[in-house]
PDB file of C-alpha atoms in Angstrom:
ATOM      1  CA  MET A1497      47.846-170.676 -79.044  1.00 92.00           C
ATOM      2  CA  LEU A1498      50.821-171.203 -79.259  1.00 94.00           C
ATOM      3  CA  LEU A1499      51.154-168.379 -75.171  1.00 94.00           C
ATOM      4  CA  ASP A1500      49.444-169.092 -72.709  1.00 92.00           C
ATOM      5  CA  GLY A1501      49.886-166.229 -70.945  1.00 94.00           C
ATOM      6  CA  VAL A1502      52.091-163.956 -68.779  1.00 95.00           C
ATOM      7  CA  ASN A1503      55.501-165.565 -67.352  1.00 95.00           C
ATOM      8  CA  HIS A1504      56.240-162.489 -65.693  1.00 95.00           C
ATOM      9  CA  VAL A1505      56.165-158.866 -64.992  1.00 93.00           C
ATOM     10  CA  ALA A1506      60.332-157.863 -64.691  1.00 91.00           C
ATOM     11  CA  VAL A1507      59.625-154.365 -61.942  1.00 88.00           C
ATOM     12  CA  VAL A1508      62.627-152.134 -59.930  1.00 89.00           C
ATOM     13  CA  SER A1509      61.957-151.703 -56.524  1.00 89.00           C
ATOM     14  CA  HIS A1510      63.362-149.868 -53.257  1.00 89.00           C
ATOM     15  CA  ASP A1511      62.087-152.446 -50.453  1.00 90.00           C
ATOM     16  CA  VAL A1512      61.320-155.625 -51.703  1.00 92.00           C
ATOM     17  CA  THR A1513      60.440-156.752 -48.486  1.00 93.00           C
ATOM     18  CA  ARG A1514      57.899-154.404 -48.205  1.00 91.00           C
ATOM     19  CA  LEU A1515      56.922-155.900 -51.237  1.00 92.00           C
ATOM     20  CA  GLY A1516      56.453-159.069 -51.022  1.00 93.00           C
ATOM     21  CA  GLU A1517      54.884-158.611 -47.590  1.00 93.00           C
ATOM     22  CA  PHE A1518      52.151-156.441 -48.927  1.00 88.00           C
ATOM     23  CA  TYR A1519      51.805-159.447 -52.481  1.00 92.00           C
ATOM     24  CA  ALA A1520      51.887-162.209 -50.013  1.00 93.00           C
ATOM     25  CA  ARG A1521      49.144-160.767 -47.370  1.00 95.00           C
ATOM     26  CA  VAL A1522      46.586-159.398 -49.782  1.00 81.00           C
ATOM     27  CA  PHE A1523      47.163-161.837 -52.772  1.00 89.00           C
ATOM     28  CA  ASP A1524      48.510-165.252 -51.224  1.00 91.00           C
ATOM     29  CA  ALA A1525      51.352-165.251 -53.286  1.00 94.00           C
ATOM     30  CA  GLU A1526      54.349-166.812 -52.505  1.00 97.00           C
ATOM     31  CA  VAL A1527      57.310-165.252 -52.409  1.00 97.00           C
ATOM     32  CA  GLY A1528      60.431-166.415 -52.994  1.00 96.00           C
ATOM     33  CA  PRO A1529      64.548-165.979 -51.696  1.00 96.00           C
ATOM     34  CA  THR A1530      66.110-162.909 -53.028  1.00 96.00           C
ATOM     35  CA  ARG A1531      69.449-163.448 -55.009  1.00 95.00           C
ATOM     36  CA  GLU A1532      72.113-162.022 -56.475  1.00 94.00           C
ATOM     37  CA  HIS A1533      71.963-160.693 -60.436  1.00 93.00           C
ATOM     38  CA  GLY A1534      74.365-158.273 -61.230  1.00 91.00           C
ATOM     39  CA  PRO A1535      77.145-156.220 -59.496  1.00 95.00           C
ATOM     40  CA  GLY A1536      74.221-153.919 -57.605  1.00 96.00           C
ATOM     41  CA  GLU A1537      71.638-156.127 -57.997  1.00 96.00           C
ATOM     42  CA  THR A1538      69.614-158.476 -56.202  1.00 97.00           C
ATOM     43  CA  MET A1539      66.163-160.651 -57.968  1.00 96.00           C
ATOM     44  CA  THR A1540      62.951-161.647 -56.036  1.00 96.00           C
ATOM     45  CA  VAL A1541      60.585-163.868 -57.360  1.00 96.00           C
ATOM     46  CA  ILE A1542      56.972-163.323 -56.146  1.00 95.00           C
ATOM     47  CA  ARG A1543      54.898-165.610 -57.677  1.00 95.00           C
ATOM     48  CA  ILE A1544      51.273-164.442 -57.917  1.00 92.00           C
ATOM     49  CA  GLY A1545      49.452-167.407 -59.761  1.00 90.00           C
ATOM     50  CA  PRO A1546      50.204-170.854 -60.446  1.00 89.00           C
ATOM     51  CA  ARG A1547      52.444-169.383 -63.652  1.00 88.00           C
ATOM     52  CA  THR A1548      52.883-166.108 -63.596  1.00 93.00           C
ATOM     53  CA  GLU A1549      55.352-164.751 -60.650  1.00 93.00           C
ATOM     54  CA  LEU A1550      56.851-160.227 -60.760  1.00 92.00           C
ATOM     55  CA  ASN A1551      60.076-160.423 -60.770  1.00 93.00           C
ATOM     56  CA  VAL A1552      61.292-157.705 -58.276  1.00 92.00           C
ATOM     57  CA  PHE A1553      64.494-156.073 -59.023  1.00 92.00           C
ATOM     58  CA  VAL A1554      66.981-153.880 -56.522  1.00 93.00           C
ATOM     59  CA  ILE A1555      69.338-152.053 -58.150  1.00 94.00           C
ATOM     60  CA  ASP A1556      72.038-150.070 -56.444  1.00 94.00           C
ATOM     61  CA  GLY A1557      71.635-146.172 -57.453  1.00 93.00           C
ATOM     62  CA  ASN A1558      68.418-146.504 -59.458  1.00 88.00           C
ATOM     63  CA  THR A1559      65.628-143.985 -58.787  1.00 85.00           C
ATOM     64  CA  GLU A1560      63.174-145.076 -61.005  1.00 84.00           C
ATOM     65  CA  ALA A1561      61.239-147.126 -57.988  1.00 81.00           C
ATOM     66  CA  SER A1562      60.487-143.670 -56.727  1.00 81.00           C
ATOM     67  CA  ARG A1563      59.189-142.211 -60.205  1.00 77.00           C
ATOM     68  CA  GLN A1564      55.733-141.476 -59.523  1.00 75.00           C
ATOM     69  CA  THR A1565      53.328-140.009 -62.390  1.00 79.00           C
ATOM     70  CA  PRO A1566      49.712-139.740 -63.745  1.00 81.00           C
ATOM     71  CA  MET A1567      48.634-142.795 -65.960  1.00 79.00           C
ATOM     72  CA  TRP A1568      50.259-143.067 -69.755  1.00 79.00           C
ATOM     73  CA  HIS A1569      53.266-140.756 -67.606  1.00 77.00           C
ATOM     74  CA  ARG A1570      54.540-143.497 -66.505  1.00 73.00           C
ATOM     75  CA  GLY A1571      56.749-144.412 -68.349  1.00 73.00           C
ATOM     76  CA  ARG A1572      57.153-148.408 -70.172  1.00 70.00           C
ATOM     77  CA  LEU A1573      57.398-151.743 -68.435  1.00 80.00           C
ATOM     78  CA  ASP A1574      61.119-153.184 -68.291  1.00 83.00           C
ATOM     79  CA  HIS A1575      60.429-156.335 -69.332  1.00 89.00           C
ATOM     80  CA  LEU A1576      57.273-158.760 -69.564  1.00 89.00           C
ATOM     81  CA  GLY A1577      58.251-162.789 -70.117  1.00 92.00           C
ATOM     82  CA  LEU A1578      55.813-164.721 -71.808  1.00 93.00           C
ATOM     83  CA  GLY A1579      54.999-167.983 -71.327  1.00 94.00           C
ATOM     84  CA  ALA A1580      55.256-170.920 -74.030  1.00 93.00           C
ATOM     85  CA  ALA A1581      52.825-173.400 -74.036  1.00 92.00           C
ATOM     86  CA  SER A1582      55.022-176.623 -74.799  1.00 93.00           C
ATOM     87  CA  GLN A1583      58.166-176.816 -76.297  1.00 95.00           C
ATOM     88  CA  GLU A1584      56.887-177.294 -79.683  1.00 95.00           C
ATOM     89  CA  ALA A1585      55.632-173.655 -79.362  1.00 93.00           C
ATOM     90  CA  PHE A1586      58.636-173.051 -77.655  1.00 96.00           C
ATOM     91  CA  ASP A1587      60.764-173.265 -80.784  1.00 96.00           C
ATOM     92  CA  THR A1588      58.322-172.398 -83.326  1.00 95.00           C
ATOM     93  CA  ILE A1589      58.195-168.807 -81.668  1.00 95.00           C
ATOM     94  CA  ARG A1590      62.155-169.003 -81.688  1.00 95.00           C
ATOM     95  CA  GLY A1591      62.371-170.075 -85.108  1.00 95.00           C
ATOM     96  CA  ARG A1592      60.298-167.130 -86.044  1.00 95.00           C
ATOM     97  CA  LEU A1593      62.040-164.610 -83.819  1.00 95.00           C
ATOM     98  CA  VAL A1594      65.406-165.357 -85.328  1.00 95.00           C
ATOM     99  CA  GLU A1595      63.604-164.801 -88.822  1.00 94.00           C
ATOM    100  CA  SER A1596      62.060-161.663 -87.552  1.00 93.00           C
ATOM    101  CA  GLY A1597      65.282-160.431 -86.865  1.00 94.00           C
ATOM    102  CA  ALA A1598      63.463-159.771 -83.519  1.00 93.00           C
ATOM    103  CA  SER A1599      66.194-162.557 -82.204  1.00 96.00           C
ATOM    104  CA  ASP A1600      69.320-163.925 -82.446  1.00 97.00           C
ATOM    105  CA  GLY A1601      67.936-167.308 -80.536  1.00 97.00           C
ATOM    106  CA  THR A1602      70.048-167.886 -77.662  1.00 98.00           C
ATOM    107  CA  VAL A1603      68.563-169.929 -75.302  1.00 98.00           C
ATOM    108  CA  ASN A1604      68.550-169.170 -71.652  1.00 96.00           C
ATOM    109  CA  ASP A1605      69.273-171.665 -69.061  1.00 96.00           C
ATOM    110  CA  PHE A1606      67.701-169.700 -66.296  1.00 92.00           C
ATOM    111  CA  GLY A1607      67.882-173.328 -63.799  1.00 91.00           C
ATOM    112  CA  PRO A1608      63.911-173.686 -63.972  1.00 91.00           C
ATOM    113  CA  VAL A1609      62.803-172.627 -67.164  1.00 93.00           C
ATOM    114  CA  LEU A1610      64.491-171.800 -70.979  1.00 96.00           C
ATOM    115  CA  SER A1611      64.492-168.137 -72.160  1.00 96.00           C
ATOM    116  CA  ILE A1612      64.457-166.504 -75.192  1.00 96.00           C
ATOM    117  CA  PHE A1613      64.767-162.344 -75.200  1.00 95.00           C
ATOM    118  CA  PHE A1614      63.694-160.117 -78.030  1.00 91.00           C
ATOM    119  CA  ARG A1615      63.350-156.921 -78.959  1.00 89.00           C
ATOM    120  CA  ASP A1616      59.170-155.898 -80.468  1.00 88.00           C
ATOM    121  CA  PRO A1617      58.663-153.296 -82.982  1.00 76.00           C
ATOM    122  CA  ASP A1618      57.971-150.870 -80.237  1.00 72.00           C
ATOM    123  CA  GLY A1619      61.943-151.830 -79.055  1.00 80.00           C
ATOM    124  CA  LEU A1620      60.387-153.533 -75.527  1.00 80.00           C
ATOM    125  CA  GLU A1621      62.768-156.131 -74.496  1.00 87.00           C
ATOM    126  CA  GLY A1622      60.741-159.770 -74.312  1.00 90.00           C
ATOM    127  CA  GLU A1623      61.222-162.477 -73.240  1.00 93.00           C
ATOM    128  CA  VAL A1624      59.360-166.528 -73.727  1.00 94.00           C
ATOM    129  CA  VAL A1625      60.003-168.237 -70.730  1.00 95.00           C
ATOM    130  CA  LEU A1626      59.238-172.609 -70.346  1.00 95.00           C
ATOM    131  CA  PRO A1627      59.915-174.726 -67.202  1.00 92.00           C
ATOM    132  CA  LYS A1628      61.821-176.859 -67.636  1.00 91.00           C
ATOM    133  CA  THR A1629      59.397-179.504 -66.603  1.00 87.00           C
ATOM    134  CA  ASP A1630      58.048-178.963 -69.561  1.00 82.00           C
ATOM    135  CA  ALA A1631      60.567-179.163 -72.051  1.00 78.00           C
ATOM    136  CA  ARG A1632      62.426-182.164 -73.640  1.00 79.00           C
TER     137      ARG A1632
END
């Protein structure tokens, strides 16, 4: 397989402190620092496994976190981050994404990771992530 699982799930919250405390208390998760991510937007990484995170966004004026509806009516995730199994897998996936028209192939350097964004056939944004510790 080219992937080693889910790297992260991006979610919107109104109170990342409360959310982080919950995941730390219940799951022994590690809550990272909150950083500016854009105008009126912050991101906090909550590590829930050795290679899996929740990327929690707090966005001024965004009300999505308040929308609580029955199952199957909650909308879609913002995006899903998939973990590449290796540098070679990352390169293969990148080529296939470009070939399929799902990505322009731009590789982003986000400090500890490299990533490629794509759109699946349903329009859901995805991201393939490679920790720099696994990169050549």
